[in-house]
Coordinates of N, CA and C in Angstrom, one line a residue:
I1 N -15.4 18.1 8.6 CA -14.6 18.2 7.4 C -15.3 17.4 6.3
S2 N -15.4 18.0 5.2 CA -16.0 17.3 4.0 C -14.8 16.7 3.2
V3 N -14.8 15.4 2.9 CA -13.8 14.8 2.1 C -14.4 14.2 0.9
H4 N -13.8 14.5 -0.3 CA -14.2 14.0 -1.6 C -13.0 13.2 -2.2
V5 N -13.3 12.0 -2.7 CA -12.2 11.2 -3.3 C -12.6 10.8 -4.7
T6 N -11.6 11.0 -5.6 CA -11.8 10.6 -7.0 C -10.6 9.7 -7.5
D7 N -10.8 9.1 -8.7 CA -9.7 8.4 -9.3 C -8.9 9.3 -10.1
D8 N -7.9 8.8 -10.8 CA -7.0 9.7 -11.6 C -7.7 10.3 -12.9
R9 N -8.9 9.9 -13.1 CA -9.7 10.4 -14.3 C -10.8 11.4 -13.8
G10 N -10.9 11.6 -12.5 CA -11.8 12.5 -11.9 C -13.2 11.9 -11.5
Y11 N -13.3 10.6 -11.6 CA -14.6 9.9 -11.2 C -14.6 9.7 -9.7
A12 N -15.7 9.9 -9.1 CA -15.9 9.7 -7.7 C -15.6 8.2 -7.3
L13 N -15.0 8.0 -6.2 CA -14.7 6.6 -5.7 C -15.5 6.3 -4.5
D14 N -16.3 5.2 -4.6 CA -17.0 4.8 -3.4 C -16.2 3.8 -2.6
R15 N -16.6 3.5 -1.4 CA -15.9 2.5 -0.5 C -14.4 2.7 -0.3
V16 N -14.0 4.0 -0.3 CA -12.7 4.3 0.1 C -12.6 4.4 1.6
E17 N -11.7 3.7 2.2 CA -11.5 3.8 3.7 C -10.7 5.1 3.9
V18 N -11.3 5.9 4.7 CA -10.7 7.2 5.1 C -10.5 7.2 6.6
R19 N -9.2 7.2 7.0 CA -8.8 7.3 8.4 C -8.3 8.7 8.7
A20 N -8.9 9.3 9.7 CA -8.4 10.7 10.1 C -8.0 10.5 11.5
V21 N -6.7 11.0 11.8 CA -6.1 10.9 13.1 C -5.6 12.3 13.5
S22 N -5.9 12.7 14.7 CA -5.4 14.0 15.1 C -4.0 14.0 15.4
L23 N -3.2 15.0 15.0 CA -1.8 15.1 15.3 C -1.5 15.9 16.6
D24 N -2.6 16.4 17.2 CA -2.6 17.2 18.4 C -2.8 16.2 19.6
P25 N -1.7 16.0 20.4 CA -1.9 15.0 21.5 C -3.0 15.4 22.5
A26 N -3.4 16.7 22.5 CA -4.4 17.1 23.5 C -5.8 16.8 22.9
V27 N -5.9 16.4 21.7 CA -7.2 16.1 21.1 C -7.1 14.7 20.5
P28 N -7.6 13.7 21.2 CA -7.4 12.3 20.7 C -8.5 11.8 19.7
L29 N -8.5 12.5 18.6 CA -9.5 12.2 17.5 C -9.0 11.1 16.7
R30 N -9.8 10.1 16.5 CA -9.5 8.9 15.6 C -10.8 8.5 14.9
R31 N -10.9 8.6 13.6 CA -12.1 8.2 12.9 C -11.7 7.3 11.7
T32 N -12.5 6.3 11.5 CA -12.4 5.5 10.3 C -13.8 5.5 9.6
L33 N -13.8 6.0 8.4 CA -15.1 6.1 7.7 C -14.9 5.7 6.3
F34 N -16.0 5.5 5.5 CA -16.0 5.1 4.1 C -16.8 6.0 3.3
T35 N -16.3 6.3 2.1 CA -16.9 7.2 1.1 C -18.2 6.5 0.6
D36 N -19.2 7.4 0.3 CA -20.5 6.9 -0.3 C -20.3 6.8 -1.8
D37 N -21.5 6.6 -2.5 CA -21.5 6.4 -3.9 C -21.0 7.6 -4.7
N38 N -21.0 8.8 -4.1 CA -20.6 10.0 -4.7 C -19.1 10.3 -4.3
G39 N -18.4 9.4 -3.6 CA -17.0 9.7 -3.2 C -16.9 10.6 -2.0
D40 N -18.0 10.8 -1.3 CA -18.0 11.8 -0.2 C -18.1 11.1 1.2
V41 N -17.5 11.8 2.2 CA -17.6 11.4 3.5 C -17.4 12.6 4.4
E42 N -18.1 12.7 5.5 CA -18.0 13.7 6.5 C -17.2 13.2 7.7
V43 N -16.2 14.0 8.1 CA -15.4 13.7 9.3 C -15.8 14.6 10.4
P44 N -16.7 14.2 11.3 CA -17.2 15.1 12.4 C -16.1 15.5 13.4
D45 N -16.3 16.7 14.0 CA -15.5 17.2 15.1 C -14.0 17.3 14.7
A46 N -13.7 17.5 13.4 CA -12.3 17.6 13.0 C -11.8 18.9 12.5
A47 N -12.8 19.9 12.3 CA -12.4 21.1 11.7 C -11.4 21.9 12.5
G48 N -10.4 22.4 11.7 CA -9.3 23.2 12.3 C -8.2 22.4 13.1
L49 N -8.3 21.1 13.2 CA -7.3 20.3 13.8 C -6.2 19.9 12.9
P50 N -5.0 19.7 13.4 CA -3.9 19.1 12.5 C -4.2 17.6 12.4
L51 N -4.4 17.1 11.2 CA -4.8 15.8 11.0 C -3.9 15.0 10.0
R52 N -3.9 13.7 10.1 CA -3.2 12.8 9.1 C -4.4 12.0 8.6
F53 N -4.5 12.0 7.2 CA -5.5 11.3 6.5 C -4.8 10.1 5.8
T54 N -5.3 8.9 6.0 CA -4.9 7.7 5.3 C -6.0 7.2 4.5
L55 N -5.8 7.1 3.2 CA -6.9 6.6 2.3 C -6.5 5.3 1.6
S56 N -7.4 4.3 1.6 CA -7.1 3.1 0.9 C -8.3 2.5 0.3
R57 N -8.1 1.8 -0.9 CA -9.2 1.1 -1.6 C -8.6 0.1 -2.5
S58 N -9.2 -1.1 -2.5 CA -8.6 -2.2 -3.4 C -8.5 -1.7 -4.8
G59 N -7.4 -2.0 -5.4 CA -7.1 -1.6 -6.8 C -6.5 -0.2 -6.9
K60 N -6.4 0.5 -5.9 CA -5.8 1.9 -5.9 C -4.6 2.0 -5.0
T61 N -3.8 3.0 -5.4 CA -2.6 3.2 -4.6 C -3.0 3.9 -3.3
P62 N -2.5 3.4 -2.1 CA -2.8 4.1 -0.9 C -2.2 5.5 -0.9
R63 N -2.8 6.3 0.0 CA -2.3 7.7 0.1 C -2.4 8.2 1.5
V64 N -1.3 8.9 1.9 CA -1.3 9.5 3.3 C -1.0 11.0 3.1
E65 N -1.8 11.8 3.7 CA -1.6 13.3 3.6 C -1.8 13.9 5.0
E66 N -1.1 14.9 5.3 CA -1.2 15.7 6.6 C -1.7 17.1 6.3
A67 N -2.6 17.6 7.1 CA -3.1 19.0 7.0 C -3.0 19.6 8.3
D68 N -2.4 20.8 8.4 CA -2.3 21.5 9.7 C -2.5 23.0 9.5
P69 N -3.6 23.5 9.8 CA -4.9 22.9 10.2 C -5.6 22.3 9.0
A70 N -6.5 21.4 9.3 CA -7.3 20.8 8.2 C -8.4 21.8 7.8
P71 N -8.5 22.0 6.5 CA -9.5 22.9 6.0 C -10.9 22.2 6.1
S72 N -12.0 23.0 5.8 CA -13.3 22.4 5.9 C -13.7 21.5 4.8
K73 N -12.9 21.5 3.6 CA -13.2 20.6 2.5 C -11.8 20.1 2.0
M74 N -11.7 18.8 1.8 CA -10.5 18.3 1.2 C -10.9 17.3 0.1
V75 N -10.0 17.4 -1.0 CA -10.2 16.5 -2.2 C -9.0 15.7 -2.4
F76 N -9.2 14.4 -2.5 CA -8.0 13.5 -2.7 C -8.2 12.7 -4.0
E77 N -7.1 12.4 -4.7 CA -7.1 11.6 -5.9 C -6.3 10.3 -5.6
L78 N -6.9 9.2 -6.0 CA -6.2 7.9 -5.8 C -5.9 7.4 -7.2
A79 N -4.6 7.1 -7.4 CA -4.2 6.5 -8.7 C -4.4 5.0 -8.7
E80 N -4.3 4.4 -9.9 CA -4.3 2.9 -10.0 C -3.2 2.3 -9.2
G81 N -3.5 1.2 -8.6 CA -2.5 0.5 -7.8 C -1.5 -0.2 -8.7
I82 N -0.3 -0.4 -8.2 CA 0.7 -1.1 -9.0 C 0.8 -2.6 -8.5
L83 N 0.8 -3.5 -9.4 CA 0.9 -4.9 -9.1 C 2.4 -5.3 -9.1
G84 N 3.0 -5.6 -7.9 CA 4.4 -5.9 -7.8 C 4.5 -7.4 -8.0
L85 N 5.4 -7.9 -8.9 CA 5.6 -9.3 -9.2 C 7.1 -9.6 -8.9
G86 N 7.3 -10.6 -8.1 CA 8.7 -11.0 -7.7 C 8.8 -12.5 -7.6
R87 N 10.0 -13.0 -7.3 CA 10.2 -14.4 -7.1 C 11.3 -14.6 -6.1
V88 N 11.2 -15.8 -5.5 CA 12.2 -16.2 -4.5 C 12.9 -17.4 -5.0
T89 N 14.3 -17.3 -5.0 CA 15.1 -18.4 -5.6 C 16.1 -18.8 -4.5
G90 N 16.8 -19.9 -4.8 CA 17.9 -20.4 -3.9 C 19.0 -20.9 -4.8
R91 N 20.2 -21.0 -4.2 CA 21.4 -21.5 -4.9 C 21.6 -20.7 -6.2
D92 N 21.7 -19.4 -6.1 CA 22.0 -18.4 -7.2 C 21.0 -18.6 -8.3
G93 N 19.7 -18.8 -8.0 CA 18.7 -18.8 -9.0 C 18.4 -20.2 -9.5
R94 N 19.1 -21.2 -9.1 CA 18.8 -22.5 -9.7 C 17.6 -23.2 -9.1
D95 N 17.2 -22.8 -7.9 CA 16.0 -23.4 -7.2 C 14.9 -22.3 -7.1
R96 N 13.7 -22.8 -7.4 CA 12.5 -21.9 -7.1 C 12.0 -22.3 -5.8
I97 N 11.8 -21.4 -4.9 CA 11.4 -21.7 -3.5 C 9.9 -21.4 -3.3
A98 N 9.1 -22.5 -3.1 CA 7.7 -22.4 -2.8 C 7.5 -22.2 -1.3
D99 N 6.3 -21.6 -1.0 CA 5.9 -21.4 0.4 C 6.8 -20.5 1.2
A100 N 7.6 -19.7 0.5 CA 8.4 -18.7 1.2 C 7.5 -17.5 1.7
E101 N 7.7 -17.0 2.9 CA 6.9 -15.9 3.4 C 7.5 -14.6 3.0
I102 N 6.7 -13.7 2.4 CA 7.1 -12.4 2.0 C 6.5 -11.3 2.8
V103 N 7.3 -10.4 3.3 CA 6.9 -9.3 4.1 C 7.4 -8.0 3.4
A104 N 6.6 -7.2 2.9 CA 7.0 -5.9 2.3 C 6.7 -4.8 3.2
H105 N 7.7 -4.0 3.5 CA 7.5 -2.8 4.3 C 7.4 -1.6 3.4
T106 N 6.3 -1.0 3.4 CA 6.0 0.2 2.5 C 5.7 1.4 3.4
P107 N 5.8 2.6 2.8 CA 5.4 3.8 3.6 C 4.0 3.7 4.1
Y108 N 3.1 2.9 3.5 CA 1.7 2.8 3.9 C 1.4 1.6 4.7
G109 N 2.4 0.9 5.2 CA 2.1 -0.3 6.0 C 2.8 -1.5 5.5
V110 N 2.5 -2.6 6.2 CA 3.1 -3.9 5.8 C 2.2 -4.7 4.9
R111 N 2.8 -5.3 3.9 CA 2.0 -6.2 3.0 C 2.7 -7.6 3.1
R112 N 1.8 -8.6 3.0 CA 2.3 -10.0 3.1 C 1.9 -10.8 1.9
A113 N 2.7 -11.8 1.6 CA 2.4 -12.8 0.5 C 3.1 -14.1 0.8
V114 N 2.8 -15.1 0.1 CA 3.5 -16.4 0.1 C 3.7 -16.8 -1.3
T115 N 4.9 -17.3 -1.6 CA 5.3 -17.7 -2.9 C 4.5 -19.0 -3.4
N116 N 4.2 -19.1 -4.7 CA 3.6 -20.3 -5.2 C 4.6 -21.4 -5.5
V117 N 4.1 -22.4 -6.2 CA 5.0 -23.6 -6.4 C 6.2 -23.2 -7.3
D118 N 6.1 -22.1 -8.1 CA 7.2 -21.7 -8.9 C 8.1 -20.6 -8.3
G119 N 7.8 -20.4 -7.0 CA 8.6 -19.4 -6.2 C 8.2 -17.9 -6.5
E120 N 7.0 -17.7 -7.2 CA 6.6 -16.4 -7.5 C 5.6 -15.8 -6.5
F121 N 5.6 -14.5 -6.4 CA 4.6 -13.8 -5.5 C 4.1 -12.6 -6.1
E122 N 3.0 -12.1 -5.6 CA 2.4 -10.9 -6.1 C 2.1 -10.0 -4.9
L123 N 2.3 -8.7 -5.0 CA 2.0 -7.7 -4.0 C 1.1 -6.6 -4.7
P124 N -0.2 -6.7 -4.5 CA -1.1 -5.7 -5.2 C -1.1 -4.4 -4.5
D125 N -1.6 -3.4 -5.3 CA -1.9 -2.0 -4.8 C -0.7 -1.3 -4.2
L126 N 0.5 -1.4 -4.8 CA 1.6 -0.7 -4.3 C 1.6 0.7 -4.9
A127 N 2.3 1.6 -4.2 CA 2.6 2.9 -4.7 C 4.0 3.0 -5.2
P128 N 4.3 4.0 -6.1 CA 5.6 4.1 -6.5 C 6.5 4.5 -5.4
G129 N 7.8 4.1 -5.4 CA 8.7 4.4 -4.3 C 9.5 3.2 -3.8
R130 N 10.3 3.4 -2.8 CA 11.1 2.4 -2.3 C 10.4 1.6 -1.2
I131 N 10.6 0.2 -1.3 CA 10.1 -0.7 -0.3 C 11.1 -1.7 0.1
R132 N 11.0 -2.2 1.3 CA 11.9 -3.3 1.7 C 11.1 -4.6 1.7
I133 N 11.7 -5.6 1.1 CA 11.0 -6.9 1.0 C 11.9 -7.9 1.7
V134 N 11.3 -8.7 2.6 CA 12.0 -9.7 3.4 C 11.3 -11.0 3.0
A135 N 12.2 -12.0 2.6 CA 11.8 -13.3 2.3 C 12.3 -14.3 3.3
S136 N 11.5 -15.2 3.8 CA 11.9 -16.2 4.7 C 11.3 -17.6 4.4
H137 N 12.0 -18.6 4.8 CA 11.5 -20.0 4.6 C 12.3 -20.8 5.7
A138 N 11.6 -21.8 6.2 CA 12.2 -22.6 7.3 C 13.5 -23.3 6.9
A139 N 13.6 -23.7 5.6 CA 14.8 -24.4 5.2 C 15.9 -23.5 4.6
W140 N 15.7 -22.2 4.6 CA 16.6 -21.3 4.0 C 16.9 -20.1 4.9
A141 N 18.0 -19.4 4.7 CA 18.3 -18.2 5.5 C 17.4 -17.1 5.0
T142 N 17.0 -16.2 5.9 CA 16.2 -15.0 5.5 C 17.0 -14.0 4.8
E143 N 16.4 -13.4 3.8 CA 17.1 -12.4 3.0 C 16.2 -11.2 2.8
A144 N 16.8 -10.0 2.7 CA 16.0 -8.8 2.5 C 16.6 -8.0 1.3
N145 N 15.7 -7.4 0.5 CA 16.1 -6.5 -0.6 C 15.4 -5.2 -0.5
I146 N 16.0 -4.1 -0.9 CA 15.4 -2.8 -1.1 C 15.1 -2.7 -2.6
V147 N 13.8 -2.4 -2.9 CA 13.4 -2.3 -4.3 C 12.7 -1.0 -4.6
D148 N 13.0 -0.4 -5.7 CA 12.3 0.8 -6.2 C 11.2 0.4 -7.1
V149 N 9.9 0.7 -6.6 CA 8.7 0.3 -7.4 C 8.4 1.3 -8.4
R150 N 8.4 0.9 -9.7 CA 8.1 1.7 -10.8 C 7.2 0.9 -11.7
A151 N 6.1 1.5 -12.1 CA 5.1 0.7 -12.9 C 5.4 0.9 -14.4
D152 N 5.1 -0.2 -15.1 CA 5.1 0.0 -16.6 C 3.7 0.4 -17.0
S153 N 3.4 0.4 -18.3 CA 2.2 0.9 -18.8 C 1.0 0.1 -18.4
G154 N 1.2 -1.2 -18.0 CA 0.1 -2.1 -17.5 C 0.0 -2.0 -16.0
H155 N 0.5 -1.1 -15.3 CA 0.5 -0.9 -13.8 C 1.1 -2.2 -13.1
R156 N 2.2 -2.7 -13.7 CA 2.9 -3.8 -13.1 C 4.3 -3.3 -12.8
A157 N 4.9 -3.9 -11.8 CA 6.3 -3.6 -11.5 C 7.1 -4.9 -11.2
D158 N 8.2 -5.0 -11.8 CA 9.1 -6.2 -11.5 C 9.9 -5.9 -10.3
L159 N 9.6 -6.7 -9.3 CA 10.3 -6.6 -8.0 C 11.6 -7.4 -7.9
G160 N 11.9 -8.1 -9.0 CA 13.1 -8.9 -9.1 C 13.1 -10.2 -8.3
A161 N 14.3 -10.8 -8.2 CA 14.4 -12.0 -7.4 C 15.1 -11.8 -6.1
I162 N 14.7 -12.5 -5.1 CA 15.4 -12.6 -3.8 C 16.0 -13.9 -3.7
D163 N 17.3 -14.0 -3.7 CA 18.0 -15.3 -3.6 C 18.4 -15.6 -2.2
L164 N 17.8 -16.8 -1.7 CA 18.1 -17.2 -0.3 C 19.3 -18.2 -0.3
S165 N 20.0 -18.1 0.8 CA 21.1 -19.0 1.0 C 20.6 -20.2 1.8
E166 N 21.3 -21.3 1.7 CA 20.9 -22.5 2.5 C 21.1 -22.3 3.9
A167 N 20.2 -22.7 4.8 CA 20.4 -22.5 6.2 C 21.3 -23.5 6.8

């Protein structure tokens, strides 16, 4: 299968990680490949199989697509990634909590971060949609929020504050 990857302006993207996994249990195909300078990669021995493609590249929104059966040529477009900005507080926002561990559960996998001295964290390369963010710290009770990621014109999203209770 020939795979071509572009950005949202139509320019070829190099160094995109392309994972192809067979959805047919009788055919255990698993390939991880990278696009060349022209945004192209060949997935050998995959023609006609039902496949799940997972594409990722720094600075871009990850993408997952299924094809059943996979055609001989596939073209994917990766949009600019969204930078999620959030903060962890305590005592109804009166305390900023440094060194809190952040785990974000997205449709494309788990993302991790740690808050800075001001209790702020960043999660790069998010896709639009709902994610679950869990914040934990040894001195505070763990808390989780469901957040709807939506980018502004600068490809940033406010993930809000997660307020932890005292342990």
